[in-house]
Amino acid sequence: MKIRDVEFFGLRSSLPQPAQFSWGSTASRNVGLVRVTTDEGVVGAGETSVTFPLWSLEERALTVREGRRPLALGKDASDIEGLAALRELSSVPIAAGENAYGRSEALRLIEAEAADVVMP
């Protein structure tokens, strides 16, 4: 099962009033969605928060499209060692395990240090 595509979708919605944070304020909420599709039609999805600064949505889109996508295309979607290697190359946290059915499959992800968050 090879990875056929990795897509990024940036969503920005206006807030009714600006939200105040220690680093400043923002008038919108940004979320990035990532969709991974395999050659067998299996689709996985994830999200990433990209609230501040406002240009971070565009930066994350470039990171996925120009950085992550070329590294992932054609790779075996079930290759845990490959996922661990990809995690080492990235500063973006990796979540995995949606298809890890049972303790032993989740444990393989943990032992290989293939994900920052395991979600069995």
mmCIF file with all atom_site columns, N, CA and C in Angstrom, residues 33-86:
data_model
loop_
_atom_site.group_PDB
_atom_site.id
_atom_site.type_symbol
_atom_site.label_atom_id
_atom_site.label_alt_id
_atom_site.label_comp_id
_atom_site.label_asym_id
_atom_site.label_entity_id
_atom_site.label_seq_id
_atom_site.pdbx_PDB_ins_code
_atom_site.Cartn_x
_atom_site.Cartn_y
_atom_site.Cartn_z
_atom_site.occupancy
_atom_site.B_iso_or_equiv
_atom_site.pdbx_formal_charge
_atom_site.auth_seq_id
_atom_site.auth_comp_id
_atom_site.auth_asym_id
_atom_site.auth_atom_id
_atom_site.pdbx_PDB_model_num
ATOM 1   N N  . LEU A 1 33 ? -5.582 21.121 7.647  1.00 0.00 ? 33 LEU A N  1
ATOM 2   C CA . LEU A 1 33 ? -5.960 19.715 7.536  1.00 0.00 ? 33 LEU A CA 1
ATOM 3   C C  . LEU A 1 33 ? -5.045 19.037 6.529  1.00 0.00 ? 33 LEU A C  1
ATOM 4   N N  . VAL A 1 34 ? -4.621 17.828 6.825  1.00 0.00 ? 34 VAL A N  1
ATOM 5   C CA . VAL A 1 34 ? -3.755 17.060 5.933  1.00 0.00 ? 34 VAL A CA 1
ATOM 6   C C  . VAL A 1 34 ? -4.470 15.760 5.596  1.00 0.00 ? 34 VAL A C  1
ATOM 7   N N  . ARG A 1 35 ? -4.520 15.447 4.295  1.00 0.00 ? 35 ARG A N  1
ATOM 8   C CA . ARG A 1 35 ? -5.138 14.200 3.839  1.00 0.00 ? 35 ARG A CA 1
ATOM 9   C C  . ARG A 1 35 ? -4.084 13.389 3.099  1.00 0.00 ? 35 ARG A C  1
ATOM 10  N N  . VAL A 1 36 ? -3.941 12.120 3.487  1.00 0.00 ? 36 VAL A N  1
ATOM 11  C CA . VAL A 1 36 ? -3.013 11.193 2.846  1.00 0.00 ? 36 VAL A CA 1
ATOM 12  C C  . VAL A 1 36 ? -3.845 10.106 2.175  1.00 0.00 ? 36 VAL A C  1
ATOM 13  N N  . THR A 1 37 ? -3.571 9.861  0.884  1.00 0.00 ? 37 THR A N  1
ATOM 14  C CA . THR A 1 37 ? -4.311 8.855  0.117  1.00 0.00 ? 37 THR A CA 1
ATOM 15  C C  . THR A 1 37 ? -3.333 7.814  -0.410 1.00 0.00 ? 37 THR A C  1
ATOM 16  N N  . THR A 1 38 ? -3.711 6.546  -0.321 1.00 0.00 ? 38 THR A N  1
ATOM 17  C CA . THR A 1 38 ? -2.861 5.472  -0.832 1.00 0.00 ? 38 THR A CA 1
ATOM 18  C C  . THR A 1 38 ? -3.352 5.008  -2.190 1.00 0.00 ? 38 THR A C  1
ATOM 19  N N  . ASP A 1 39 ? -2.516 4.204  -2.841 1.00 0.00 ? 39 ASP A N  1
ATOM 20  C CA . ASP A 1 39 ? -2.879 3.655  -4.148 1.00 0.00 ? 39 ASP A CA 1
ATOM 21  C C  . ASP A 1 39 ? -4.026 2.649  -4.058 1.00 0.00 ? 39 ASP A C  1
ATOM 22  N N  . GLU A 1 40 ? -4.370 2.211  -2.847 1.00 0.00 ? 40 GLU A N  1
ATOM 23  C CA . GLU A 1 40 ? -5.494 1.298  -2.646 1.00 0.00 ? 40 GLU A CA 1
ATOM 24  C C  . GLU A 1 40 ? -6.761 2.038  -2.248 1.00 0.00 ? 40 GLU A C  1
ATOM 25  N N  . GLY A 1 41 ? -6.697 3.375  -2.243 1.00 0.00 ? 41 GLY A N  1
ATOM 26  C CA . GLY A 1 41 ? -7.872 4.181  -1.910 1.00 0.00 ? 41 GLY A CA 1
ATOM 27  C C  . GLY A 1 41 ? -8.085 4.422  -0.433 1.00 0.00 ? 41 GLY A C  1
ATOM 28  N N  . VAL A 1 42 ? -7.162 3.970  0.420  1.00 0.00 ? 42 VAL A N  1
ATOM 29  C CA . VAL A 1 42 ? -7.260 4.232  1.850  1.00 0.00 ? 42 VAL A CA 1
ATOM 30  C C  . VAL A 1 42 ? -6.895 5.692  2.081  1.00 0.00 ? 42 VAL A C  1
ATOM 31  N N  . VAL A 1 43 ? -7.705 6.382  2.882  1.00 0.00 ? 43 VAL A N  1
ATOM 32  C CA . VAL A 1 43 ? -7.493 7.801  3.148  1.00 0.00 ? 43 VAL A CA 1
ATOM 33  C C  . VAL A 1 43 ? -7.325 8.017  4.642  1.00 0.00 ? 43 VAL A C  1
ATOM 34  N N  . GLY A 1 44 ? -6.307 8.774  5.001  1.00 0.00 ? 44 GLY A N  1
ATOM 35  C CA . GLY A 1 44 ? -6.081 9.166  6.389  1.00 0.00 ? 44 GLY A CA 1
ATOM 36  C C  . GLY A 1 44 ? -6.081 10.680 6.471  1.00 0.00 ? 44 GLY A C  1
ATOM 37  N N  . ALA A 1 45 ? -6.454 11.207 7.629  1.00 0.00 ? 45 ALA A N  1
ATOM 38  C CA . ALA A 1 45 ? -6.520 12.653 7.790  1.00 0.00 ? 45 ALA A CA 1
ATOM 39  C C  . ALA A 1 45 ? -5.964 13.048 9.145  1.00 0.00 ? 45 ALA A C  1
ATOM 40  N N  . GLY A 1 46 ? -5.446 14.264 9.196  1.00 0.00 ? 46 GLY A N  1
ATOM 41  C CA . GLY A 1 46 ? -4.939 14.819 10.440 1.00 0.00 ? 46 GLY A CA 1
ATOM 42  C C  . GLY A 1 46 ? -5.125 16.321 10.423 1.00 0.00 ? 46 GLY A C  1
ATOM 43  N N  . GLU A 1 47 ? -4.890 16.957 11.573 1.00 0.00 ? 47 GLU A N  1
ATOM 44  C CA . GLU A 1 47 ? -5.032 18.401 11.631 1.00 0.00 ? 47 GLU A CA 1
ATOM 45  C C  . GLU A 1 47 ? -3.871 19.001 12.395 1.00 0.00 ? 47 GLU A C  1
ATOM 46  N N  . THR A 1 48 ? -3.658 20.276 12.148 1.00 0.00 ? 48 THR A N  1
ATOM 47  C CA . THR A 1 48 ? -2.623 21.000 12.853 1.00 0.00 ? 48 THR A CA 1
ATOM 48  C C  . THR A 1 48 ? -3.097 22.419 13.110 1.00 0.00 ? 48 THR A C  1
ATOM 49  N N  . SER A 1 49 ? -2.866 22.909 14.303 1.00 0.00 ? 49 SER A N  1
ATOM 50  C CA . SER A 1 49 ? -3.253 24.271 14.648 1.00 0.00 ? 49 SER A CA 1
ATOM 51  C C  . SER A 1 49 ? -2.179 25.234 14.157 1.00 0.00 ? 49 SER A C  1
ATOM 52  N N  . VAL A 1 50 ? -2.584 26.274 13.500 1.00 0.00 ? 50 VAL A N  1
ATOM 53  C CA . VAL A 1 50 ? -1.643 27.265 12.959 1.00 0.00 ? 50 VAL A CA 1
ATOM 54  C C  . VAL A 1 50 ? -2.220 28.662 13.177 1.00 0.00 ? 50 VAL A C  1
ATOM 55  N N  . THR A 1 51 ? -2.416 29.031 14.446 1.00 0.00 ? 51 THR A N  1
ATOM 56  C CA . THR A 1 51 ? -3.104 30.269 14.767 1.00 0.00 ? 51 THR A CA 1
ATOM 57  C C  . THR A 1 51 ? -2.239 31.515 14.613 1.00 0.00 ? 51 THR A C  1
ATOM 58  N N  . PHE A 1 52 ? -0.987 31.475 15.045 1.00 0.00 ? 52 PHE A N  1
ATOM 59  C CA . PHE A 1 52 ? -0.184 32.695 15.062 1.00 0.00 ? 52 PHE A CA 1
ATOM 60  C C  . PHE A 1 52 ? 1.217  32.395 14.605 1.00 0.00 ? 52 PHE A C  1
ATOM 61  N N  . PRO A 1 53 ? 1.851  33.247 13.877 1.00 0.00 ? 53 PRO A N  1
ATOM 62  C CA . PRO A 1 53 ? 1.310  34.462 13.272 1.00 0.00 ? 53 PRO A CA 1
ATOM 63  C C  . PRO A 1 53 ? 0.397  34.121 12.103 1.00 0.00 ? 53 PRO A C  1
ATOM 64  N N  . LEU A 1 54 ? -0.275 35.130 11.555 1.00 0.00 ? 54 LEU A N  1
ATOM 65  C CA . LEU A 1 54 ? -1.253 34.870 10.502 1.00 0.00 ? 54 LEU A CA 1
ATOM 66  C C  . LEU A 1 54 ? -0.642 34.185 9.290  1.00 0.00 ? 54 LEU A C  1
ATOM 67  N N  . TRP A 1 55 ? 0.626  34.473 8.973  1.00 0.00 ? 55 TRP A N  1
ATOM 68  C CA . TRP A 1 55 ? 1.261  33.846 7.813  1.00 0.00 ? 55 TRP A CA 1
ATOM 69  C C  . TRP A 1 55 ? 1.615  32.380 8.075  1.00 0.00 ? 55 TRP A C  1
ATOM 70  N N  . SER A 1 56 ? 1.438  31.893 9.309  1.00 0.00 ? 56 SER A N  1
ATOM 71  C CA . SER A 1 56 ? 1.807  30.509 9.622  1.00 0.00 ? 56 SER A CA 1
ATOM 72  C C  . SER A 1 56 ? 0.975  29.500 8.833  1.00 0.00 ? 56 SER A C  1
ATOM 73  N N  . LEU A 1 57 ? -0.224 29.861 8.439  1.00 0.00 ? 57 LEU A N  1
ATOM 74  C CA . LEU A 1 57 ? -1.049 28.959 7.631  1.00 0.00 ? 57 LEU A CA 1
ATOM 75  C C  . LEU A 1 57 ? -0.381 28.697 6.287  1.00 0.00 ? 57 LEU A C  1
ATOM 76  N N  . GLU A 1 58 ? 0.128  29.748 5.671  1.00 0.00 ? 58 GLU A N  1
ATOM 77  C CA . GLU A 1 58 ? 0.824  29.609 4.396  1.00 0.00 ? 58 GLU A CA 1
ATOM 78  C C  . GLU A 1 58 ? 2.149  28.855 4.572  1.00 0.00 ? 58 GLU A C  1
ATOM 79  N N  . GLU A 1 59 ? 2.840  29.113 5.675  1.00 0.00 ? 59 GLU A N  1
ATOM 80  C CA . GLU A 1 59 ? 4.106  28.416 5.952  1.00 0.00 ? 59 GLU A CA 1
ATOM 81  C C  . GLU A 1 59 ? 3.873  26.920 6.129  1.00 0.00 ? 59 GLU A C  1
ATOM 82  N N  . ARG A 1 60 ? 2.814  26.561 6.851  1.00 0.00 ? 60 ARG A N  1
ATOM 83  C CA . ARG A 1 60 ? 2.521  25.143 7.071  1.00 0.00 ? 60 ARG A CA 1
ATOM 84  C C  . ARG A 1 60 ? 2.119  24.461 5.773  1.00 0.00 ? 60 ARG A C  1
ATOM 85  N N  . ALA A 1 61 ? 1.385  25.173 4.916  1.00 0.00 ? 61 ALA A N  1
ATOM 86  C CA . ALA A 1 61 ? 1.013  24.616 3.611  1.00 0.00 ? 61 ALA A CA 1
ATOM 87  C C  . ALA A 1 61 ? 2.261  24.303 2.801  1.00 0.00 ? 61 ALA A C  1
ATOM 88  N N  . LEU A 1 62 ? 3.230  25.209 2.800  1.00 0.00 ? 62 LEU A N  1
ATOM 89  C CA . LEU A 1 62 ? 4.483  24.968 2.074  1.00 0.00 ? 62 LEU A CA 1
ATOM 90  C C  . LEU A 1 62 ? 5.275  23.825 2.680  1.00 0.00 ? 62 LEU A C  1
ATOM 91  N N  . THR A 1 63 ? 5.284  23.740 4.010  1.00 0.00 ? 63 THR A N  1
ATOM 92  C CA . THR A 1 63 ? 5.995  22.646 4.681  1.00 0.00 ? 63 THR A CA 1
ATOM 93  C C  . THR A 1 63 ? 5.437  21.299 4.246  1.00 0.00 ? 63 THR A C  1
ATOM 94  N N  . VAL A 1 64 ? 4.112  21.191 4.190  1.00 0.00 ? 64 VAL A N  1
ATOM 95  C CA . VAL A 1 64 ? 3.490  19.926 3.791  1.00 0.00 ? 64 VAL A CA 1
ATOM 96  C C  . VAL A 1 64 ? 3.708  19.675 2.308  1.00 0.00 ? 64 VAL A C  1
ATOM 97  N N  . ARG A 1 65 ? 3.397  20.661 1.466  1.00 0.00 ? 65 ARG A N  1
ATOM 98  C CA . ARG A 1 65 ? 3.456  20.462 0.013  1.00 0.00 ? 65 ARG A CA 1
ATOM 99  C C  . ARG A 1 65 ? 4.871  20.285 -0.516 1.00 0.00 ? 65 ARG A C  1
ATOM 100 N N  . GLU A 1 66 ? 5.811  21.076 -0.010 1.00 0.00 ? 66 GLU A N  1
ATOM 101 C CA . GLU A 1 66 ? 7.164  21.067 -0.575 1.00 0.00 ? 66 GLU A CA 1
ATOM 102 C C  . GLU A 1 66 ? 8.145  20.246 0.254  1.00 0.00 ? 66 GLU A C  1
ATOM 103 N N  . GLY A 1 67 ? 7.828  20.047 1.528  1.00 0.00 ? 67 GLY A N  1
ATOM 104 C CA . GLY A 1 67 ? 8.728  19.304 2.393  1.00 0.00 ? 67 GLY A CA 1
ATOM 105 C C  . GLY A 1 67 ? 8.284  17.879 2.649  1.00 0.00 ? 67 GLY A C  1
ATOM 106 N N  . ARG A 1 68 ? 7.103  17.721 3.226  1.00 0.00 ? 68 ARG A N  1
ATOM 107 C CA . ARG A 1 68 ? 6.604  16.404 3.599  1.00 0.00 ? 68 ARG A CA 1
ATOM 108 C C  . ARG A 1 68 ? 6.137  15.570 2.417  1.00 0.00 ? 68 ARG A C  1
ATOM 109 N N  . ARG A 1 69 ? 5.378  16.173 1.507  1.00 0.00 ? 69 ARG A N  1
ATOM 110 C CA . ARG A 1 69 ? 4.795  15.416 0.393  1.00 0.00 ? 69 ARG A CA 1
ATOM 111 C C  . ARG A 1 69 ? 5.855  14.692 -0.435 1.00 0.00 ? 69 ARG A C  1
ATOM 112 N N  . PRO A 1 70 ? 6.922  15.371 -0.876 1.00 0.00 ? 70 PRO A N  1
ATOM 113 C CA . PRO A 1 70 ? 7.930  14.663 -1.679 1.00 0.00 ? 70 PRO A CA 1
ATOM 114 C C  . PRO A 1 70 ? 8.594  13.506 -0.923 1.00 0.00 ? 70 PRO A C  1
ATOM 115 N N  . LEU A 1 71 ? 8.723  13.636 0.398  1.00 0.00 ? 71 LEU A N  1
ATOM 116 C CA . LEU A 1 71 ? 9.330  12.568 1.195  1.00 0.00 ? 71 LEU A CA 1
ATOM 117 C C  . LEU A 1 71 ? 8.407  11.359 1.326  1.00 0.00 ? 71 LEU A C  1
ATOM 118 N N  . ALA A 1 72 ? 7.101  11.592 1.275  1.00 0.00 ? 72 ALA A N  1
ATOM 119 C CA . ALA A 1 72 ? 6.136  10.525 1.520  1.00 0.00 ? 72 ALA A CA 1
ATOM 120 C C  . ALA A 1 72 ? 5.659  9.802  0.262  1.00 0.00 ? 72 ALA A C  1
ATOM 121 N N  . LEU A 1 73 ? 5.622  10.485 -0.881 1.00 0.00 ? 73 LEU A N  1
ATOM 122 C CA . LEU A 1 73 ? 5.068  9.881  -2.094 1.00 0.00 ? 73 LEU A CA 1
ATOM 123 C C  . LEU A 1 73 ? 5.795  8.587  -2.462 1.00 0.00 ? 73 LEU A C  1
ATOM 124 N N  . GLY A 1 74 ? 5.013  7.561  -2.737 1.00 0.00 ? 74 GLY A N  1
ATOM 125 C CA . GLY A 1 74 ? 5.565  6.272  -3.133 1.00 0.00 ? 74 GLY A CA 1
ATOM 126 C C  . GLY A 1 74 ? 6.024  5.392  -1.989 1.00 0.00 ? 74 GLY A C  1
ATOM 127 N N  . LYS A 1 75 ? 6.001  5.917  -0.769 1.00 0.00 ? 75 LYS A N  1
ATOM 128 C CA . LYS A 1 75 ? 6.436  5.127  0.387  1.00 0.00 ? 75 LYS A CA 1
ATOM 129 C C  . LYS A 1 75 ? 5.321  4.183  0.832  1.00 0.00 ? 75 LYS A C  1
ATOM 130 N N  . ASP A 1 76 ? 5.727  3.106  1.483  1.00 0.00 ? 76 ASP A N  1
ATOM 131 C CA . ASP A 1 76 ? 4.789  2.128  2.029  1.00 0.00 ? 76 ASP A CA 1
ATOM 132 C C  . ASP A 1 76 ? 4.095  2.762  3.234  1.00 0.00 ? 76 ASP A C  1
ATOM 133 N N  . ALA A 1 77 ? 2.782  2.887  3.175  1.00 0.00 ? 77 ALA A N  1
ATOM 134 C CA . ALA A 1 77 ? 2.022  3.540  4.243  1.00 0.00 ? 77 ALA A CA 1
ATOM 135 C C  . ALA A 1 77 ? 2.067  2.768  5.559  1.00 0.00 ? 77 ALA A C  1
ATOM 136 N N  . SER A 1 78 ? 2.439  1.499  5.529  1.00 0.00 ? 78 SER A N  1
ATOM 137 C CA . SER A 1 78 ? 2.499  0.707  6.759  1.00 0.00 ? 78 SER A CA 1
ATOM 138 C C  . SER A 1 78 ? 3.930  0.509  7.261  1.00 0.00 ? 78 SER A C  1
ATOM 139 N N  . ASP A 1 79 ? 4.889  1.226  6.706  1.00 0.00 ? 79 ASP A N  1
ATOM 140 C CA . ASP A 1 79 ? 6.306  1.101  7.057  1.00 0.00 ? 79 ASP A CA 1
ATOM 141 C C  . ASP A 1 79 ? 6.622  1.902  8.313  1.00 0.00 ? 79 ASP A C  1
ATOM 142 N N  . ILE A 1 80 ? 6.638  1.234  9.450  1.00 0.00 ? 80 ILE A N  1
ATOM 143 C CA . ILE A 1 80 ? 6.851  1.908  10.729 1.00 0.00 ? 80 ILE A CA 1
ATOM 144 C C  . ILE A 1 80 ? 8.269  2.477  10.822 1.00 0.00 ? 80 ILE A C  1
ATOM 145 N N  . GLU A 1 81 ? 9.254  1.751  10.350 1.00 0.00 ? 81 GLU A N  1
ATOM 146 C CA . GLU A 1 81 ? 10.634 2.250  10.394 1.00 0.00 ? 81 GLU A CA 1
ATOM 147 C C  . GLU A 1 81 ? 10.776 3.491  9.515  1.00 0.00 ? 81 GLU A C  1
ATOM 148 N N  . GLY A 1 82 ? 10.100 3.485  8.372  1.00 0.00 ? 82 GLY A N  1
ATOM 149 C CA . GLY A 1 82 ? 10.113 4.654  7.497  1.00 0.00 ? 82 GLY A CA 1
ATOM 150 C C  . GLY A 1 82 ? 9.448  5.862  8.144  1.00 0.00 ? 82 GLY A C  1
ATOM 151 N N  . LEU A 1 83 ? 8.367  5.614  8.885  1.00 0.00 ? 83 LEU A N  1
ATOM 152 C CA . LEU A 1 83 ? 7.697  6.686  9.608  1.00 0.00 ? 83 LEU A CA 1
ATOM 153 C C  . LEU A 1 83 ? 8.619  7.253  10.681 1.00 0.00 ? 83 LEU A C  1
ATOM 154 N N  . ALA A 1 84 ? 9.353  6.378  11.360 1.00 0.00 ? 84 ALA A N  1
ATOM 155 C CA . ALA A 1 84 ? 10.310 6.845  12.378 1.00 0.00 ? 84 ALA A CA 1
ATOM 156 C C  . ALA A 1 84 ? 11.386 7.716  11.739 1.00 0.00 ? 84 ALA A C  1
ATOM 157 N N  . ALA A 1 85 ? 11.867 7.328  10.560 1.00 0.00 ? 85 ALA A N  1
ATOM 158 C CA . ALA A 1 85 ? 12.879 8.125  9.861  1.00 0.00 ? 85 ALA A CA 1
ATOM 159 C C  . ALA A 1 85 ? 12.308 9.481  9.449  1.00 0.00 ? 85 ALA A C  1
ATOM 160 N N  . LEU A 1 86 ? 11.068 9.500  8.983  1.00 0.00 ? 86 LEU A N  1
ATOM 161 C CA . LEU A 1 86 ? 10.417 10.757 8.604  1.00 0.00 ? 86 LEU A CA 1
ATOM 162 C C  . LEU A 1 86 ? 10.263 11.659 9.817  1.00 0.00 ? 86 LEU A C  1
#
